Amino acid sequence: MTSSCVKWNGERRLRPGHLAIVALVVLIAAGDHAIARSGQSERSVDSIESRTAGDPIMAIVSLRDQRITVYDAKGWILRAPVSSGQKGRETPAGIFSVIEKEEDHYSNLYDDAYMPHMQRITWSGIALHGGVLPGHPASHGCVRMPYDFAARLFDATAVGMRVIVAPGDVAPVELTHPALFQPKPGAAALAAARTAEAQEAAKKAAQARLAAGTAAREAARATAPARAAENLKLKAEAKLAATETALGSANSPEAKEQAEGAKAQAVARAAELQVQWDAAKADLQSKLDAVTSAREAAVAAETARAAAAEAARQVAREREPVSVLISRKTQRLYVRRAFEPIFESPVTIADPDRPIGTHVFTASEDSSDDAHLRWSVVSLGGERPPGGTVEPHGRARGSSGRDVEPVPTDSDNAKAALDRIVIPQDALDRIAGVAPRSSLIITDERLSPETGKGTEFVVLLSGEPQGGITSRRRGPRSDFRYARPRGAPFWHTPFGSAFSSW
């Protein structure tokens, strides 16, 4: 085979034809990079302008419309085009959450590919990140977003935010239902009281430590005078002993009289110094007693501070968002909080052989009543065309679907799903109070194996392609077991489960 390089004056030079090819490759690469960073990549990026946006609580990716929409508690706030997994490596439709964030991430699966502003949703490698958007599904399973949008979203979100990958574009709707949980009465007041008690206990503990330090310093200052008084007393006693010896050895009346006078003076001096020593010793002892008392008080105050802090933490933890998932496939209820399993329980679903759908209910604060929660729901599957999976809009069809508004969830269908659930009382009693960002998932599916250590609930829609997840190596082990821990029972809720931490 002919080499593509020839010798010329001792140097290797490309032939003119190859120079043209290299130049073309460089121009194409530069063009791709420019497109990736240009306004074409950022097309159709929208944000809400009619109100102040709140913190994101949910992102919905539409595979058909190749679009991501981010919602806060009041509605959508951000929207942008995406590029999901190509055929054979499809981004799996289902329910996920952000489990890890990394601003500058490089793939350990695909040749160290750069994935800026990565937000992981499975440990096996599915993520949201900035990337090139060719206008159709093109990734190996991840969801690529415009670079600038990915950076903006990265700064706005937190680990735990719900990510729903839907076959079509569906929007959450608000609903009310007697089975949806509300906060435990007085929970906010109790949390405030426990916090105030912890703060007061911490203040008292700090004061007690300061008092103990002050007592110790005063005792140290009293030690020197006491030692000086003791030394003077000892010297006076030694002098008295010397005068007694001199008196015993006096040979003349004059010497005896002189010795008796010296002894009298020594006795008086010794008595005086004894009084001073007794006073100094008593003062030192009182200060040492004060040190002991102050240290005991400091220990007691610290114990009280630790107990109050733990009580405040416990109340705060019970007010953290929780997740409950009810699976028709397994006829069980699962509860997680802060990415950790709490317990599972059997659950009764009326007419269990009939599909119930997949519904994600999310709690948010009611601005007019802090003792009440508002609920919204997103239902998956209803946007699927009859008899098949959802196919993304292609460029050849001339319609990206990005100008089509999301289909609102059918609230009646979601309420019908709630009507079919009966949760045992003991499970209700073990589910903690509901807080904003808690969630309840009702689904036909079983838990995905992706649910595990360091994850929220992961649910994959069985009727949709999952090539982007089945082709990947597993990350950290996700096996887990729902424990049935001992401890104080949780408060009773009217419906009986909890929800998802965002």
Short mmCIF file of C-alpha atoms in Angstrom, two decimals:
data_model
loop_
_atom_site.label_atom_id
_atom_site.label_comp_id
_atom_site.label_asym_id
_atom_site.label_seq_id
_atom_site.Cartn_x
_atom_site.Cartn_y
_atom_site.Cartn_z
CA MET A 1 0.00 0.00 0.00
CA THR A 2 1.27 3.43 -0.89
CA SER A 3 2.07 5.63 2.08
CA SER A 4 0.15 8.84 2.41
CA CYS A 5 3.39 10.69 3.18
CA VAL A 6 6.58 11.15 1.06
CA LYS A 7 10.13 12.15 1.97
CA TRP A 8 11.16 15.69 1.03
CA ASN A 9 14.38 17.27 2.30
CA GLY A 10 14.35 14.94 5.31
CA GLU A 11 10.81 16.00 6.35
CA ARG A 12 7.47 14.14 6.06
CA ARG A 13 4.96 16.14 4.06
CA LEU A 14 1.35 15.44 3.11
CA ARG A 15 0.56 15.14 -0.56
CA PRO A 16 -1.62 17.93 -2.00
CA GLY A 17 -4.69 15.65 -2.23
CA HIS A 18 -4.38 14.67 1.40
CA LEU A 19 -3.86 18.28 2.40
CA ALA A 20 -7.25 19.08 0.88
CA ILE A 21 -8.88 16.21 2.76
CA VAL A 22 -7.34 17.33 6.07
CA ALA A 23 -8.48 20.90 5.43
CA LEU A 24 -12.02 19.68 4.74
CA VAL A 25 -12.04 17.61 7.96
CA VAL A 26 -10.86 20.63 9.95
CA LEU A 27 -13.56 22.82 8.42
CA ILE A 28 -16.27 20.25 9.17
CA ALA A 29 -15.07 19.84 12.76
CA ALA A 30 -14.96 23.59 13.22
CA GLY A 31 -18.44 23.88 11.74
CA ASP A 32 -19.82 21.19 14.07
CA HIS A 33 -18.31 22.95 17.05
CA ALA A 34 -19.70 26.27 15.93
CA ILE A 35 -23.16 24.76 15.47
CA ALA A 36 -22.94 23.15 18.89
CA ARG A 37 -22.17 26.50 20.47
CA SER A 38 -24.28 28.66 18.19
CA GLY A 39 -27.82 29.89 18.35
CA GLN A 40 -28.89 26.86 16.28
CA SER A 41 -28.10 24.71 19.30
CA GLU A 42 -29.99 27.14 21.48
CA ARG A 43 -33.09 27.38 19.26
CA SER A 44 -36.48 27.38 20.92
CA VAL A 45 -35.09 27.85 24.43
CA ASP A 46 -37.88 29.51 26.37
CA SER A 47 -38.40 30.74 29.90
CA ILE A 48 -41.47 32.01 31.71
CA GLU A 49 -41.76 35.80 31.75
CA SER A 50 -45.23 36.38 33.17
CA ARG A 51 -44.19 35.62 36.75
CA THR A 52 -41.15 35.06 38.95
CA ALA A 53 -39.94 31.52 38.55
CA GLY A 54 -39.63 29.34 41.63
CA ASP A 55 -37.23 26.48 42.31
CA PRO A 56 -37.53 23.62 39.81
CA ILE A 57 -39.31 20.57 41.20
CA MET A 58 -39.72 18.50 38.06
CA ALA A 59 -38.37 18.11 34.53
CA ILE A 60 -40.38 16.31 31.85
CA VAL A 61 -38.60 15.07 28.73
CA SER A 62 -40.83 14.33 25.75
CA LEU A 63 -39.28 11.66 23.53
CA ARG A 64 -41.75 12.31 20.72
CA ASP A 65 -41.30 16.06 20.72
CA GLN A 66 -37.59 15.99 21.64
CA ARG A 67 -38.17 18.66 24.24
CA ILE A 68 -37.55 19.18 27.94
CA THR A 69 -39.86 21.30 30.09
CA VAL A 70 -38.97 22.28 33.64
CA TYR A 71 -41.70 23.01 36.17
CA ASP A 72 -41.87 24.75 39.51
CA ALA A 73 -44.85 24.51 41.86
CA LYS A 74 -46.93 26.88 39.72
CA GLY A 75 -46.23 25.65 36.20
CA TRP A 76 -43.53 25.51 33.55
CA ILE A 77 -40.53 27.83 33.84
CA LEU A 78 -37.97 26.59 31.27
CA ARG A 79 -38.23 24.76 27.97
CA ALA A 80 -35.66 23.65 25.40
CA PRO A 81 -35.10 21.13 22.61
CA VAL A 82 -33.17 17.94 23.34
CA SER A 83 -31.60 15.02 21.55
CA SER A 84 -32.39 11.69 23.20
CA GLY A 85 -31.12 8.19 22.47
CA GLN A 86 -30.95 6.98 18.89
CA LYS A 87 -32.64 3.79 17.69
CA GLY A 88 -31.25 0.79 19.54
CA ARG A 89 -29.98 3.02 22.34
CA GLU A 90 -33.22 4.78 23.17
CA THR A 91 -33.52 6.87 26.31
CA PRO A 92 -35.84 4.75 28.47
CA ALA A 93 -39.25 6.22 29.25
CA GLY A 94 -40.01 6.26 32.96
CA ILE A 95 -39.58 7.99 36.29
CA PHE A 96 -36.16 9.09 37.55
CA SER A 97 -34.54 11.79 39.66
CA VAL A 98 -31.23 13.60 39.69
CA ILE A 99 -28.86 11.47 41.77
CA GLU A 100 -25.54 13.20 41.01
CA LYS A 101 -24.33 16.46 39.51
CA GLU A 102 -20.94 17.20 37.95
CA GLU A 103 -20.16 20.42 36.15
CA ASP A 104 -17.30 19.03 34.03
CA HIS A 105 -17.93 15.36 33.36
CA TYR A 106 -16.19 13.00 30.96
CA SER A 107 -17.79 9.70 30.03
CA ASN A 108 -16.15 6.53 31.27
CA LEU A 109 -18.18 4.54 28.70
CA TYR A 110 -17.73 6.45 25.46
CA ASP A 111 -14.11 7.45 24.78
CA ASP A 112 -13.94 10.07 27.51
CA ALA A 113 -16.64 12.12 25.74
CA TYR A 114 -17.23 15.55 27.26
CA MET A 115 -20.62 15.87 28.97
CA PRO A 116 -20.73 19.35 30.52
CA HIS A 117 -23.19 20.14 33.31
CA MET A 118 -24.02 16.48 33.76
CA GLN A 119 -27.01 15.55 35.93
CA ARG A 120 -27.09 11.79 36.36
CA ILE A 121 -30.44 9.99 36.62
CA THR A 122 -29.22 6.35 36.74
CA TRP A 123 -26.00 4.84 38.05
CA SER A 124 -25.69 2.86 34.81
CA GLY A 125 -25.01 6.09 32.94
CA ILE A 126 -28.18 7.83 31.76
CA ALA A 127 -27.89 11.58 32.34
CA LEU A 128 -28.96 15.03 31.26
CA HIS A 129 -26.05 17.09 29.91
CA GLY A 130 -25.03 19.69 27.37
CA GLY A 131 -24.33 18.42 23.87
CA VAL A 132 -24.79 18.73 20.11
CA LEU A 133 -28.42 18.80 18.97
CA PRO A 134 -28.78 17.62 15.35
CA GLY A 135 -32.57 17.92 15.48
CA HIS A 136 -33.32 14.22 16.05
CA PRO A 137 -32.43 11.46 18.56
CA ALA A 138 -28.68 10.91 18.31
CA SER A 139 -27.23 10.06 21.74
CA HIS A 140 -26.34 6.71 23.28
CA GLY A 141 -29.17 7.03 25.77
CA CYS A 142 -28.52 10.31 27.53
CA VAL A 143 -30.59 13.44 27.06
CA ARG A 144 -28.52 16.13 25.36
CA MET A 145 -29.57 19.73 25.94
CA PRO A 146 -28.30 23.02 24.47
CA TYR A 147 -25.03 23.93 26.16
CA ASP A 148 -26.17 27.24 27.60
CA PHE A 149 -29.48 25.74 28.73
CA ALA A 150 -27.68 22.83 30.41
CA ALA A 151 -25.52 25.29 32.35
CA ARG A 152 -28.55 27.32 33.38
CA LEU A 153 -30.49 24.25 34.47
CA PHE A 154 -27.46 22.87 36.35
CA ASP A 155 -27.29 26.02 38.45
CA ALA A 156 -31.02 25.94 39.21
CA THR A 157 -31.53 22.32 40.22
CA ALA A 158 -30.66 20.21 43.23
CA VAL A 159 -29.97 16.52 43.67
CA GLY A 160 -33.30 14.76 44.05
CA MET A 161 -35.26 16.76 41.46
CA ARG A 162 -37.76 14.53 39.70
CA VAL A 163 -37.06 13.76 36.04
CA ILE A 164 -39.84 12.15 34.03
CA VAL A 165 -39.04 10.78 30.58
CA ALA A 166 -42.39 10.54 28.83
CA PRO A 167 -43.27 8.97 25.48
CA GLY A 168 -45.11 12.18 24.54
CA ASP A 169 -45.29 15.64 26.04
CA VAL A 170 -47.56 15.69 29.06
CA ALA A 171 -48.10 18.45 31.61
CA PRO A 172 -48.92 18.19 35.32
CA VAL A 173 -52.33 19.36 36.49
CA GLU A 174 -53.47 20.34 39.96
CA LEU A 175 -56.01 18.13 41.69
CA THR A 176 -57.60 17.43 45.04
CA HIS A 177 -58.54 14.05 46.45
CA PRO A 178 -59.28 12.89 50.02
CA ALA A 179 -56.64 10.19 49.69
CA LEU A 180 -53.80 12.68 49.12
CA PHE A 181 -51.86 13.41 52.26
CA GLN A 182 -51.81 16.64 54.18
CA PRO A 183 -49.36 17.76 56.88
CA LYS A 184 -49.79 16.40 60.37
CA PRO A 185 -51.76 18.98 62.40
CA GLY A 186 -49.40 21.15 64.40
CA ALA A 187 -46.31 19.77 62.67
CA ALA A 188 -45.01 23.20 61.69
CA ALA A 189 -45.58 24.59 65.19
CA LEU A 190 -43.90 21.56 66.75
CA ALA A 191 -40.90 21.92 64.46
CA ALA A 192 -40.63 25.62 65.32
CA ALA A 193 -40.85 24.84 69.04
CA ARG A 194 -38.19 22.13 68.83
CA THR A 195 -35.92 24.46 66.89
CA ALA A 196 -36.39 27.22 69.49
CA GLU A 197 -35.70 24.74 72.29
CA ALA A 198 -32.54 23.56 70.56
CA GLN A 199 -31.36 27.14 70.09
CA GLU A 200 -32.07 27.99 73.75
CA ALA A 201 -30.29 24.83 74.91
CA ALA A 202 -27.29 25.67 72.75
CA LYS A 203 -27.23 29.18 74.23
CA LYS A 204 -27.34 27.78 77.78
CA ALA A 205 -24.63 25.24 76.99
CA ALA A 206 -22.39 28.01 75.68
CA GLN A 207 -23.04 30.08 78.79
CA ALA A 208 -22.27 27.07 81.01
CA ARG A 209 -19.00 26.43 79.20
CA LEU A 210 -18.08 30.09 79.64
CA ALA A 211 -18.94 29.95 83.35
CA ALA A 212 -16.83 26.82 83.80
CA GLY A 213 -13.89 28.53 82.12
CA THR A 214 -14.29 31.61 84.29
CA ALA A 215 -14.42 29.48 87.46
CA ALA A 216 -11.30 27.62 86.42
CA ARG A 217 -9.41 30.87 85.85
CA GLU A 218 -10.51 32.26 89.22
CA ALA A 219 -9.38 29.08 90.94
CA ALA A 220 -6.03 29.33 89.21
CA ARG A 221 -5.64 32.92 90.38
CA ALA A 222 -6.49 31.90 93.97
CA THR A 223 -3.84 29.17 94.00
CA ALA A 224 -0.83 31.55 94.15
CA PRO A 225 -1.96 33.53 97.26
CA ALA A 226 -2.81 30.29 99.04
CA ARG A 227 0.63 28.84 98.34
CA ALA A 228 2.34 32.09 99.42
CA ALA A 229 0.36 32.13 102.72
CA GLU A 230 1.27 28.49 103.34
CA ASN A 231 4.98 29.15 102.74
CA LEU A 232 4.95 32.13 105.15
CA LYS A 233 3.16 30.03 107.78
CA LEU A 234 5.71 27.26 107.44
CA LYS A 235 8.56 29.73 107.84
CA ALA A 236 6.92 31.22 110.95
CA GLU A 237 6.50 27.76 112.43
CA ALA A 238 10.15 27.01 111.74
CA LYS A 239 11.18 30.25 113.43
CA LEU A 240 8.98 29.42 116.43
CA ALA A 241 10.65 26.06 116.71
CA ALA A 242 14.05 27.79 116.66
CA THR A 243 13.07 30.16 119.49
CA GLU A 244 11.92 27.23 121.61
CA THR A 245 15.25 25.55 121.06
CA ALA A 246 17.06 28.76 122.04
CA LEU A 247 14.91 29.09 125.15
CA GLY A 248 15.77 25.57 126.21
CA SER A 249 19.47 26.22 125.87
CA ALA A 250 19.51 29.63 127.66
CA ASN A 251 22.11 29.61 130.51
CA SER A 252 21.41 32.96 132.12
CA PRO A 253 18.35 34.84 133.19
CA GLU A 254 19.08 37.52 130.62
CA ALA A 255 19.41 34.97 127.79
CA LYS A 256 16.28 33.17 129.00
CA GLU A 257 14.30 36.43 129.08
CA GLN A 258 15.49 37.32 125.62
CA ALA A 259 14.58 33.87 124.27
CA GLU A 260 11.12 34.05 125.84
CA GLY A 261 10.51 37.43 124.13
CA ALA A 262 11.60 36.03 120.77
CA LYS A 263 9.35 33.03 121.27
CA ALA A 264 6.34 35.24 122.07
CA GLN A 265 6.88 37.22 118.89
CA ALA A 266 7.22 33.97 116.88
CA VAL A 267 4.03 32.60 118.39
CA ALA A 268 2.09 35.77 117.50
CA ARG A 269 3.51 35.78 113.98
CA ALA A 270 2.75 32.12 113.46
CA ALA A 271 -0.82 32.64 114.68
CA GLU A 272 -1.28 35.60 112.35
CA LEU A 273 0.02 33.67 109.36
CA GLN A 274 -2.11 30.67 110.30
CA VAL A 275 -5.20 32.89 110.06
CA GLN A 276 -4.06 34.18 106.69
CA TRP A 277 -3.35 30.64 105.47
CA ASP A 278 -6.76 29.41 106.66
CA ALA A 279 -8.48 32.28 104.83
CA ALA A 280 -6.52 31.73 101.62
CA LYS A 281 -7.14 28.00 101.80
CA ALA A 282 -10.87 28.52 102.35
CA ASP A 283 -11.03 30.94 99.43
CA LEU A 284 -9.19 28.49 97.17
CA GLN A 285 -11.44 25.64 98.24
CA SER A 286 -14.57 27.66 97.50
CA LYS A 287 -13.23 28.43 94.06
CA LEU A 288 -12.32 24.79 93.45
CA ASP A 289 -15.84 23.81 94.53
CA ALA A 290 -17.16 26.42 92.09
CA VAL A 291 -15.09 24.84 89.31
CA THR A 292 -16.54 21.41 90.09
CA SER A 293 -20.06 22.80 90.16
CA ALA A 294 -19.56 24.80 86.95
CA ARG A 295 -18.12 21.80 85.13
CA GLU A 296 -21.01 19.60 86.23
CA ALA A 297 -23.43 22.29 85.06
CA ALA A 298 -21.60 22.51 81.74
CA VAL A 299 -21.82 18.74 81.27
CA ALA A 300 -25.53 18.80 82.09
CA ALA A 301 -26.11 21.74 79.74
CA GLU A 302 -24.24 19.99 76.95
CA THR A 303 -26.31 16.85 77.49
CA ALA A 304 -29.47 18.94 77.31
CA ARG A 305 -28.18 20.69 74.19
CA ALA A 306 -27.44 17.38 72.46
CA ALA A 307 -30.88 16.02 73.38
CA ALA A 308 -32.65 19.16 72.17
CA ALA A 309 -30.63 19.18 68.96
CA GLU A 310 -31.49 15.53 68.32
CA ALA A 311 -35.17 16.20 69.00
CA ALA A 312 -35.08 19.11 66.54
CA ARG A 313 -33.30 16.97 63.94
CA GLN A 314 -35.85 14.20 64.37
CA VAL A 315 -38.77 16.56 63.89
CA ALA A 316 -37.02 18.14 60.91
CA ARG A 317 -36.34 14.72 59.41
CA GLU A 318 -39.99 13.77 59.77
CA ARG A 319 -40.80 16.92 57.80
CA GLU A 320 -38.40 16.05 54.99
CA PRO A 321 -39.99 14.98 51.70
CA VAL A 322 -40.71 11.27 51.46
CA SER A 323 -41.57 9.03 48.54
CA VAL A 324 -44.09 6.27 48.31
CA LEU A 325 -44.41 3.94 45.36
CA ILE A 326 -47.33 1.56 44.92
CA SER A 327 -46.81 -1.20 42.33
CA ARG A 328 -49.75 -3.08 40.87
CA LYS A 329 -47.27 -5.65 39.54
CA THR A 330 -46.02 -6.61 43.01
CA GLN A 331 -49.07 -5.50 45.04
CA ARG A 332 -46.71 -3.74 47.43
CA LEU A 333 -46.02 -0.28 48.78
CA TYR A 334 -42.45 1.03 49.13
CA VAL A 335 -41.31 4.05 51.12
CA ARG A 336 -38.02 5.95 50.70
CA ARG A 337 -36.60 9.13 52.18
CA ALA A 338 -33.39 10.92 51.23
CA PHE A 339 -32.48 8.13 48.77
CA GLU A 340 -32.76 5.48 51.49
CA PRO A 341 -35.39 2.73 51.86
CA ILE A 342 -37.56 2.94 54.98
CA PHE A 343 -39.94 0.01 54.67
CA GLU A 344 -42.27 -1.87 52.37
CA SER A 345 -45.72 -3.29 52.93
CA PRO A 346 -48.44 -5.24 51.14
CA VAL A 347 -51.14 -3.06 49.63
CA THR A 348 -54.58 -3.82 48.23
CA ILE A 349 -55.49 -2.64 44.73
CA ALA A 350 -59.08 -3.06 43.68
CA ASP A 351 -59.53 -5.08 40.47
CA PRO A 352 -55.79 -5.95 40.45
CA ASP A 353 -55.80 -7.51 36.98
CA ARG A 354 -56.93 -4.27 35.36
CA PRO A 355 -54.19 -1.73 34.42
CA ILE A 356 -54.00 1.30 36.67
CA GLY A 357 -51.50 3.37 34.69
CA THR A 358 -48.45 5.27 35.94
CA HIS A 359 -49.11 8.44 37.90
CA VAL A 360 -46.75 10.76 39.76
CA PHE A 361 -48.40 12.91 42.44
CA THR A 362 -46.31 15.79 43.82
CA ALA A 363 -46.93 17.95 46.88
CA SER A 364 -46.12 21.65 47.02
CA GLU A 365 -46.67 24.45 49.50
CA ASP A 366 -49.93 26.33 49.63
CA SER A 367 -48.92 29.99 49.85
CA SER A 368 -52.20 30.88 51.53
CA ASP A 369 -52.12 28.12 54.16
CA ASP A 370 -48.89 26.65 55.51
CA ALA A 371 -50.85 23.79 57.12
CA HIS A 372 -52.14 22.64 53.74
CA LEU A 373 -50.45 21.18 50.67
CA ARG A 374 -51.37 21.52 47.02
CA TRP A 375 -51.08 18.44 44.82
CA SER A 376 -50.39 17.99 41.14
CA VAL A 377 -50.18 14.86 39.02
CA VAL A 378 -48.46 13.71 35.86
CA SER A 379 -49.76 10.54 34.22
CA LEU A 380 -47.66 8.57 31.74
CA GLY A 381 -48.83 6.33 28.92
CA GLY A 382 -51.98 8.17 27.92
CA GLU A 383 -50.05 10.10 25.29
CA ARG A 384 -48.96 6.88 23.56
CA PRO A 385 -50.66 6.26 20.18
CA PRO A 386 -52.89 3.18 20.08
CA GLY A 387 -51.09 -0.03 19.27
CA GLY A 388 -47.47 1.10 19.45
CA THR A 389 -44.64 3.06 20.93
CA VAL A 390 -44.08 6.76 20.43
CA GLU A 391 -41.80 7.68 17.55
CA PRO A 392 -39.93 11.01 17.65
CA HIS A 393 -40.84 13.65 15.11
CA GLY A 394 -38.26 13.55 12.35
CA ARG A 395 -36.73 16.33 10.29
CA ALA A 396 -38.04 14.81 7.10
CA ARG A 397 -41.58 15.36 8.25
CA GLY A 398 -40.87 19.02 8.65
CA SER A 399 -42.40 19.22 12.09
CA SER A 400 -40.37 19.03 15.26
CA GLY A 401 -43.39 19.21 17.51
CA ARG A 402 -41.64 21.79 19.64
CA ASP A 403 -44.38 24.33 19.07
CA VAL A 404 -47.06 21.91 20.27
CA GLU A 405 -48.25 22.49 23.81
CA PRO A 406 -47.97 19.55 26.25
CA VAL A 407 -51.12 17.49 26.78
CA PRO A 408 -52.58 18.13 30.26
CA THR A 409 -52.85 15.04 32.43
CA ASP A 410 -56.34 13.55 32.73
CA SER A 411 -57.08 14.26 36.39
CA ASP A 412 -60.12 11.99 36.40
CA ASN A 413 -57.97 9.04 35.40
CA ALA A 414 -55.49 9.89 38.18
CA LYS A 415 -58.28 10.17 40.74
CA ALA A 416 -59.64 6.80 39.61
CA ALA A 417 -56.22 5.28 40.36
CA LEU A 418 -56.28 6.75 43.88
CA ASP A 419 -59.77 5.34 44.41
CA ARG A 420 -58.49 1.80 43.85
CA ILE A 421 -55.78 1.88 46.52
CA VAL A 422 -56.28 0.55 50.06
CA ILE A 423 -53.26 0.79 52.39
CA PRO A 424 -53.07 -1.23 55.63
CA GLN A 425 -53.38 0.79 58.81
CA ASP A 426 -50.02 -0.34 60.16
CA ALA A 427 -48.32 1.00 57.01
CA LEU A 428 -50.22 4.26 57.36
CA ASP A 429 -49.02 4.57 60.94
CA ARG A 430 -45.38 4.16 59.88
CA ILE A 431 -45.41 6.83 57.21
CA ALA A 432 -44.17 10.18 58.46
CA GLY A 433 -45.80 13.54 57.95
CA VAL A 434 -45.97 14.97 54.48
CA ALA A 435 -43.88 17.93 53.42
CA PRO A 436 -43.60 19.92 50.20
CA ARG A 437 -41.82 17.99 47.41
CA SER A 438 -43.11 14.71 48.78
CA SER A 439 -44.56 12.41 46.17
CA LEU A 440 -46.68 9.36 45.57
CA ILE A 441 -46.20 7.11 42.56
CA ILE A 442 -48.89 4.64 41.51
CA THR A 443 -47.85 2.36 38.66
CA ASP A 444 -48.50 -0.89 36.86
CA GLU A 445 -44.74 -1.49 36.79
CA ARG A 446 -42.45 -3.09 39.31
CA LEU A 447 -39.44 -1.23 40.71
CA SER A 448 -36.58 -1.06 38.27
CA PRO A 449 -33.29 -2.70 39.33
CA GLU A 450 -31.87 0.81 38.94
CA THR A 451 -33.59 1.67 42.23
CA GLY A 452 -30.98 1.21 44.91
CA LYS A 453 -28.30 2.84 46.97
CA GLY A 454 -28.22 6.58 46.39
CA THR A 455 -31.31 6.72 44.20
CA GLU A 456 -34.93 7.71 44.34
CA PHE A 457 -37.52 5.33 42.92
CA VAL A 458 -36.75 4.40 39.32
CA VAL A 459 -39.62 3.09 37.19
CA LEU A 460 -39.28 2.07 33.55
CA LEU A 461 -42.30 1.87 31.27
CA SER A 462 -42.31 -1.70 30.02
CA GLY A 463 -44.06 -0.87 26.77
CA GLU A 464 -41.33 1.48 25.58
CA PRO A 465 -37.84 0.82 24.10
CA GLN A 466 -35.07 0.64 26.71
CA GLY A 467 -32.01 0.18 24.52
CA GLY A 468 -30.16 3.08 26.10
CA ILE A 469 -30.23 1.42 29.49
CA THR A 470 -29.96 -2.29 28.62
CA SER A 471 -26.77 -1.65 26.62
CA ARG A 472 -24.92 -0.07 29.55
CA ARG A 473 -22.68 -1.52 32.22
CA ARG A 474 -23.99 -1.22 35.72
CA GLY A 475 -22.45 1.35 38.04
CA PRO A 476 -22.45 1.09 41.84
CA ARG A 477 -24.41 -1.87 43.19
CA SER A 478 -28.05 -1.01 43.53
CA ASP A 479 -29.26 -4.02 45.48
CA PHE A 480 -31.07 -3.03 48.64
CA ARG A 481 -33.53 -4.40 51.10
CA TYR A 482 -36.42 -2.60 52.69
CA ALA A 483 -36.02 -2.89 56.42
CA ARG A 484 -38.73 -2.83 59.02
CA PRO A 485 -36.93 -0.71 61.64
CA ARG A 486 -38.04 -0.47 65.21
CA GLY A 487 -38.89 2.87 66.69
CA ALA A 488 -41.68 5.27 67.39
CA PRO A 489 -44.66 4.89 65.05
CA PHE A 490 -45.22 7.51 62.43
CA TRP A 491 -48.35 9.60 62.41
CA HIS A 492 -51.41 8.44 60.57
CA THR A 493 -52.22 9.96 57.20
CA PRO A 494 -55.64 9.88 55.59
CA PHE A 495 -54.42 7.90 52.59
CA GLY A 496 -51.45 6.12 53.80
CA SER A 497 -48.20 6.65 52.09
CA ALA A 498 -45.54 9.12 51.44
CA PHE A 499 -43.75 10.51 48.58
CA SER A 500 -40.70 11.46 46.66
CA SER A 501 -37.82 13.57 47.87
CA TRP A 502 -36.70 16.06 45.25
#
